[in-house]
PDB file of C-alpha atoms in Angstrom:
ATOM      1  CA  VAL K   1       0.000   0.000   0.000  1.00 87.00           C
ATOM      2  CA  ILE K   2       1.381   3.421  -0.935  1.00 88.00           C
ATOM      3  CA  GLY K   3      -0.148   6.599   0.465  1.00 90.00           C
ATOM      4  CA  VAL K   4       0.412   9.965   2.077  1.00 91.00           C
ATOM      5  CA  VAL K   5       0.241  10.172   5.880  1.00 92.00           C
ATOM      6  CA  ILE K   6      -2.667  12.492   6.751  1.00 90.00           C
ATOM      7  CA  GLY K   7      -2.745  11.954  10.516  1.00 90.00           C
ATOM      8  CA  LYS K   8      -0.673  10.403  13.275  1.00 93.00           C
ATOM      9  CA  THR K   9      -0.963   9.836  17.038  1.00 92.00           C
ATOM     10  CA  ASP K  10       1.694   9.882  19.732  1.00 94.00           C
ATOM     11  CA  VAL K  11       3.278   6.661  21.002  1.00 95.00           C
ATOM     12  CA  ARG K  12       1.413   5.139  23.951  1.00 93.00           C
ATOM     13  CA  SER K  13       2.111   2.152  26.165  1.00 92.00           C
ATOM     14  CA  PHE K  14      -0.143  -0.387  27.856  1.00 88.00           C
ATOM     15  CA  PRO K  15       0.534  -3.162  30.350  1.00 85.00           C
ATOM     16  CA  ASP K  16       1.058  -6.431  28.478  1.00 81.00           C
ATOM     17  CA  ARG K  17      -1.597  -8.911  29.613  1.00 81.00           C
ATOM     18  CA  LYS K  18       0.459 -11.886  28.411  1.00 82.00           C
ATOM     19  CA  ASN K  19       3.743 -10.844  30.046  1.00 80.00           C
ATOM     20  CA  ILE K  20       2.876  -9.337  33.417  1.00 84.00           C
ATOM     21  CA  GLY K  21       5.198  -6.499  34.378  1.00 82.00           C
ATOM     22  CA  THR K  22       6.042  -5.512  30.788  1.00 84.00           C
ATOM     23  CA  GLU K  23       4.588  -2.897  28.454  1.00 89.00           C
ATOM     24  CA  ARG K  24       3.377  -3.038  24.848  1.00 90.00           C
ATOM     25  CA  TYR K  25       3.731   0.084  22.709  1.00 93.00           C
ATOM     26  CA  THR K  26       1.465   1.404  19.986  1.00 93.00           C
ATOM     27  CA  PHE K  27       0.686   4.361  17.767  1.00 95.00           C
ATOM     28  CA  ASN K  28      -1.729   4.937  14.896  1.00 94.00           C
ATOM     29  CA  PHE K  29      -1.583   6.803  11.641  1.00 95.00           C
ATOM     30  CA  THR K  30      -3.915   7.349   8.704  1.00 93.00           C
ATOM     31  CA  ILE K  31      -2.863   7.091   5.054  1.00 93.00           C
ATOM     32  CA  ARG K  32      -4.672   8.220   1.937  1.00 92.00           C
ATOM     33  CA  ASP K  33      -4.133   7.143  -1.663  1.00 89.00           C
ATOM     34  CA  SER K  34      -7.081   8.805  -3.418  1.00 87.00           C
ATOM     35  CA  PRO K  35      -9.642  11.564  -2.771  1.00 87.00           C
ATOM     36  CA  THR K  36     -12.152   8.930  -1.656  1.00 87.00           C
ATOM     37  CA  TYR K  37     -10.123   6.306   0.183  1.00 90.00           C
ATOM     38  CA  PHE K  38      -8.041   6.422   3.337  1.00 91.00           C
ATOM     39  CA  ILE K  39      -7.412   3.873   6.066  1.00 93.00           C
ATOM     40  CA  ASN K  40      -6.188   3.769   9.655  1.00 93.00           C
ATOM     41  CA  VAL K  41      -3.003   1.873  10.473  1.00 95.00           C
ATOM     42  CA  GLN K  42      -2.287   0.528  13.961  1.00 93.00           C
ATOM     43  CA  CYS K  43       1.278  -0.375  14.976  1.00 94.00           C
ATOM     44  CA  TRP K  44       2.197  -2.603  17.941  1.00 91.00           C
ATOM     45  CA  GLY K  45       5.520  -3.805  19.266  1.00 91.00           C
ATOM     46  CA  ARG K  46       8.447  -3.326  21.604  1.00 91.00           C
ATOM     47  CA  GLU K  47       9.270   0.208  22.717  1.00 93.00           C
ATOM     48  CA  GLU K  48      12.412   0.492  20.565  1.00 94.00           C
ATOM     49  CA  TYR K  49      10.611  -0.635  17.417  1.00 94.00           C
ATOM     50  CA  ILE K  50       7.534   1.566  17.907  1.00 94.00           C
ATOM     51  CA  ARG K  51       9.491   4.707  18.836  1.00 96.00           C
ATOM     52  CA  SER K  52      11.859   4.221  15.910  1.00 95.00           C
ATOM     53  CA  LEU K  53       8.981   3.619  13.476  1.00 95.00           C
ATOM     54  CA  SER K  54       7.028   6.617  14.765  1.00 95.00           C
ATOM     55  CA  GLU K  55      10.057   8.892  14.404  1.00 95.00           C
ATOM     56  CA  SER K  56      10.809   7.659  10.874  1.00 94.00           C
ATOM     57  CA  PHE K  57       7.967   9.642   9.231  1.00 93.00           C
ATOM     58  CA  ARG K  58       5.565  12.509   9.862  1.00 90.00           C
ATOM     59  CA  VAL K  59       2.292  13.857   8.498  1.00 90.00           C
ATOM     60  CA  GLY K  60       2.812  14.765   4.846  1.00 87.00           C
ATOM     61  CA  ASP K  61       5.315  11.991   4.128  1.00 89.00           C
ATOM     62  CA  CYS K  62       4.590   9.238   1.645  1.00 89.00           C
ATOM     63  CA  VAL K  63       4.922   5.699   2.931  1.00 92.00           C
ATOM     64  CA  THR K  64       4.926   2.240   1.432  1.00 91.00           C
ATOM     65  CA  ILE K  65       3.522  -0.427   3.738  1.00 93.00           C
ATOM     66  CA  GLU K  66       4.534  -3.999   3.022  1.00 93.00           C
ATOM     67  CA  ASN K  67       2.882  -7.092   4.463  1.00 94.00           C
ATOM     68  CA  PRO K  68       0.295  -5.532   6.807  1.00 94.00           C
ATOM     69  CA  LEU K  69      -2.377  -7.641   8.465  1.00 93.00           C
ATOM     70  CA  ILE K  70      -5.858  -6.580   7.350  1.00 93.00           C
ATOM     71  CA  GLN K  71      -8.456  -6.637  10.117  1.00 91.00           C
ATOM     72  CA  SER K  72     -12.102  -5.679  10.399  1.00 91.00           C
ATOM     73  CA  LYS K  73     -12.389  -2.572  12.511  1.00 85.00           C
ATOM     74  CA  GLU K  74     -14.569  -2.249  15.573  1.00 80.00           C
ATOM     75  CA  ALA K  75     -16.196   1.013  14.474  1.00 64.00           C
ATOM     76  CA  GLU K  76     -17.605   2.261  17.766  1.00 66.00           C
ATOM     77  CA  ARG K  77     -14.469   1.646  19.787  1.00 66.00           C
ATOM     78  CA  GLU K  78     -11.793   2.556  17.274  1.00 62.00           C
ATOM     79  CA  GLU K  79     -13.391   5.599  15.723  1.00 63.00           C
ATOM     80  CA  LYS K  80     -13.524   7.394  19.054  1.00 65.00           C
ATOM     81  CA  PHE K  81      -9.777   7.960  18.771  1.00 67.00           C
ATOM     82  CA  ASN K  82      -9.090   7.732  15.015  1.00 74.00           C
ATOM     83  CA  PRO K  83     -10.565   9.357  11.924  1.00 76.00           C
ATOM     84  CA  VAL K  84     -13.730   7.702  10.641  1.00 79.00           C
ATOM     85  CA  THR K  85     -12.721   5.971   7.416  1.00 83.00           C
ATOM     86  CA  PRO K  86     -14.837   4.760   4.490  1.00 82.00           C
ATOM     87  CA  SER K  87     -13.410   1.251   4.856  1.00 84.00           C
ATOM     88  CA  GLY K  88     -14.648  -1.475   7.176  1.00 87.00           C
ATOM     89  CA  TYR K  89     -11.027  -2.456   7.730  1.00 90.00           C
ATOM     90  CA  LYS K  90      -7.786  -1.268   9.297  1.00 92.00           C
ATOM     91  CA  LEU K  91      -4.173  -2.233   8.709  1.00 94.00           C
ATOM     92  CA  LEU K  92      -2.201  -3.760  11.566  1.00 94.00           C
ATOM     93  CA  LEU K  93       1.589  -3.552  11.516  1.00 94.00           C
ATOM     94  CA  SER K  94       3.765  -5.828  13.578  1.00 89.00           C
ATOM     95  CA  GLU K  95       7.474  -5.816  14.171  1.00 87.00           C
ATOM     96  CA  ASN K  96       8.001  -9.343  12.873  1.00 88.00           C
ATOM     97  CA  HIS K  97       5.984  -9.215   9.655  1.00 89.00           C
ATOM     98  CA  SER K  98       5.513  -5.667   8.352  1.00 91.00           C
ATOM     99  CA  VAL K  99       7.760  -3.036   6.800  1.00 90.00           C
ATOM    100  CA  VAL K 100       7.182   0.711   6.398  1.00 91.00           C
ATOM    101  CA  LYS K 101       9.356   2.613   3.939  1.00 89.00           C
ATOM    102  CA  THR K 102       9.262   6.378   3.565  1.00 86.00           C
ATOM    103  CA  SER K 103       9.903   8.343   0.421  1.00 77.00           C
ATOM    104  CA  SER K 104       9.358  11.808  -0.907  1.00 64.00           C
ATOM    105  CA  CYS K 105       5.902  12.325  -2.395  1.00 60.00           C
ATOM    106  CA  TYR K 106       7.687  14.043  -5.270  1.00 58.00           C
ATOM    107  CA  ASP K 107       9.591  10.829  -5.921  1.00 58.00           C
ATOM    108  CA  THR K 108       6.531   8.606  -5.492  1.00 59.00           C
ATOM    109  CA  ASP K 109       3.615  10.497  -7.008  1.00 66.00           C
ATOM    110  CA  THR K 110       2.975  14.228  -6.860  1.00 72.00           C
ATOM    111  CA  ARG K 111      -0.794  13.548  -6.959  1.00 77.00           C
ATOM    112  CA  LEU K 112      -0.493  12.196  -3.407  1.00 77.00           C
ATOM    113  CA  LEU K 113       0.555  15.637  -2.139  1.00 74.00           C
ATOM    114  CA  ALA K 114      -2.785  17.141  -3.198  1.00 75.00           C
ATOM    115  CA  LEU K 115      -4.596  14.585  -1.016  1.00 80.00           C
ATOM    116  CA  LEU K 116      -3.023  16.046   2.103  1.00 75.00           C
ATOM    117  CA  HIS K 117      -5.355  19.052   2.048  1.00 75.00           C
ATOM    118  CA  LEU K 118      -8.658  17.321   1.342  1.00 77.00           C
ATOM    119  CA  PRO K 119     -11.148  17.020   4.215  1.00 73.00           C
ATOM    120  CA  VAL K 120     -11.866  13.498   5.429  1.00 75.00           C
ATOM    121  CA  LYS K 121     -15.547  14.283   5.976  1.00 73.00           C
ATOM    122  CA  ASP K 122     -18.417  14.915   3.585  1.00 71.00           C
ATOM    123  CA  PRO K 123     -18.463  18.650   2.775  1.00 69.00           C
ATOM    124  CA  GLN K 124     -22.177  18.733   3.650  1.00 76.00           C
ATOM    125  CA  ASP K 125     -21.543  17.320   7.156  1.00 77.00           C
ATOM    126  CA  TYR K 126     -19.864  20.349   8.773  1.00 79.00           C
ATOM    127  CA  TYR K 127     -20.891  23.215  10.999  1.00 80.00           C
ATOM    128  CA  SER K 128     -19.055  26.484  10.689  1.00 80.00           C
ATOM    129  CA  LEU K 129     -18.070  28.375  13.836  1.00 83.00           C
ATOM    130  CA  GLY K 130     -20.732  30.956  12.898  1.00 85.00           C
ATOM    131  CA  ASP K 131     -23.419  28.243  12.825  1.00 83.00           C
ATOM    132  CA  ILE K 132     -22.366  27.060  16.263  1.00 84.00           C
ATOM    133  CA  VAL K 133     -22.434  30.564  17.734  1.00 86.00           C
ATOM    134  CA  ALA K 134     -25.848  31.293  16.174  1.00 88.00           C
ATOM    135  CA  ASN K 135     -27.437  27.939  17.089  1.00 83.00           C
ATOM    136  CA  GLY K 136     -25.485  26.990  20.210  1.00 77.00           C
ATOM    137  CA  GLN K 137     -28.495  26.236  22.413  1.00 81.00           C
ATOM    138  CA  SER K 138     -30.143  23.882  19.923  1.00 83.00           C
ATOM    139  CA  LEU K 139     -26.824  22.065  19.375  1.00 80.00           C
ATOM    140  CA  HIS K 140     -26.115  21.501  23.082  1.00 80.00           C
ATOM    141  CA  GLY K 141     -25.071  17.893  23.752  1.00 79.00           C
ATOM    142  CA  LYS K 142     -24.657  16.958  20.069  1.00 78.00           C
ATOM    143  CA  VAL K 143     -21.442  15.706  18.495  1.00 76.00           C
ATOM    144  CA  LEU K 144     -20.540  18.003  15.597  1.00 78.00           C
ATOM    145  CA  ASN K 145     -18.021  18.139  12.793  1.00 79.00           C
ATOM    146  CA  VAL K 146     -16.470  21.605  12.708  1.00 80.00           C
ATOM    147  CA  LEU K 147     -14.890  23.227   9.678  1.00 76.00           C
ATOM    148  CA  ALA K 148     -12.506  25.996  10.692  1.00 77.00           C
ATOM    149  CA  ALA K 149      -9.097  27.341   9.814  1.00 79.00           C
ATOM    150  CA  VAL K 150      -6.265  28.032  12.251  1.00 83.00           C
ATOM    151  CA  MET K 151      -5.404  31.720  12.005  1.00 86.00           C
ATOM    152  CA  ALA K 152      -2.542  31.803  14.488  1.00 90.00           C
ATOM    153  CA  VAL K 153      -0.605  29.599  16.868  1.00 91.00           C
ATOM    154  CA  SER K 154       1.139  31.016  19.930  1.00 91.00           C
ATOM    155  CA  GLU K 155       2.056  30.213  23.507  1.00 90.00           C
TER     156      GLU K 155
END
């Protein structure tokens, strides 16, 4: 699978249920290879492997994923913390079986760069900040998709 990384989480650790007293490490990222299709990728492994893999690419890089495990996703649980994707599947990467290679999008396919700026949601499924201000009371308690632009970042 070749795609551009459009999102990425930080590395997290969890107690390993099989090996009491040890930790398993994970992070997720989302890749896109067309305007319509993108998929979440979950990586698991030892701390050294996961930290090294996470540091090897960033959002905007193109990656080639070799030998991932394809799994059905558990939509309710997984989409709380990851982008909602049009696929019923996710890719699972493991230290022993999978490989991720990075390359320049210019070297791979310049069309992938344009995908970086496309929204992942239906353009008709957003509220603007103005809509929220004007209709705040009627929207109370609802989960909304917001379309906004960052104007400035500071301390």
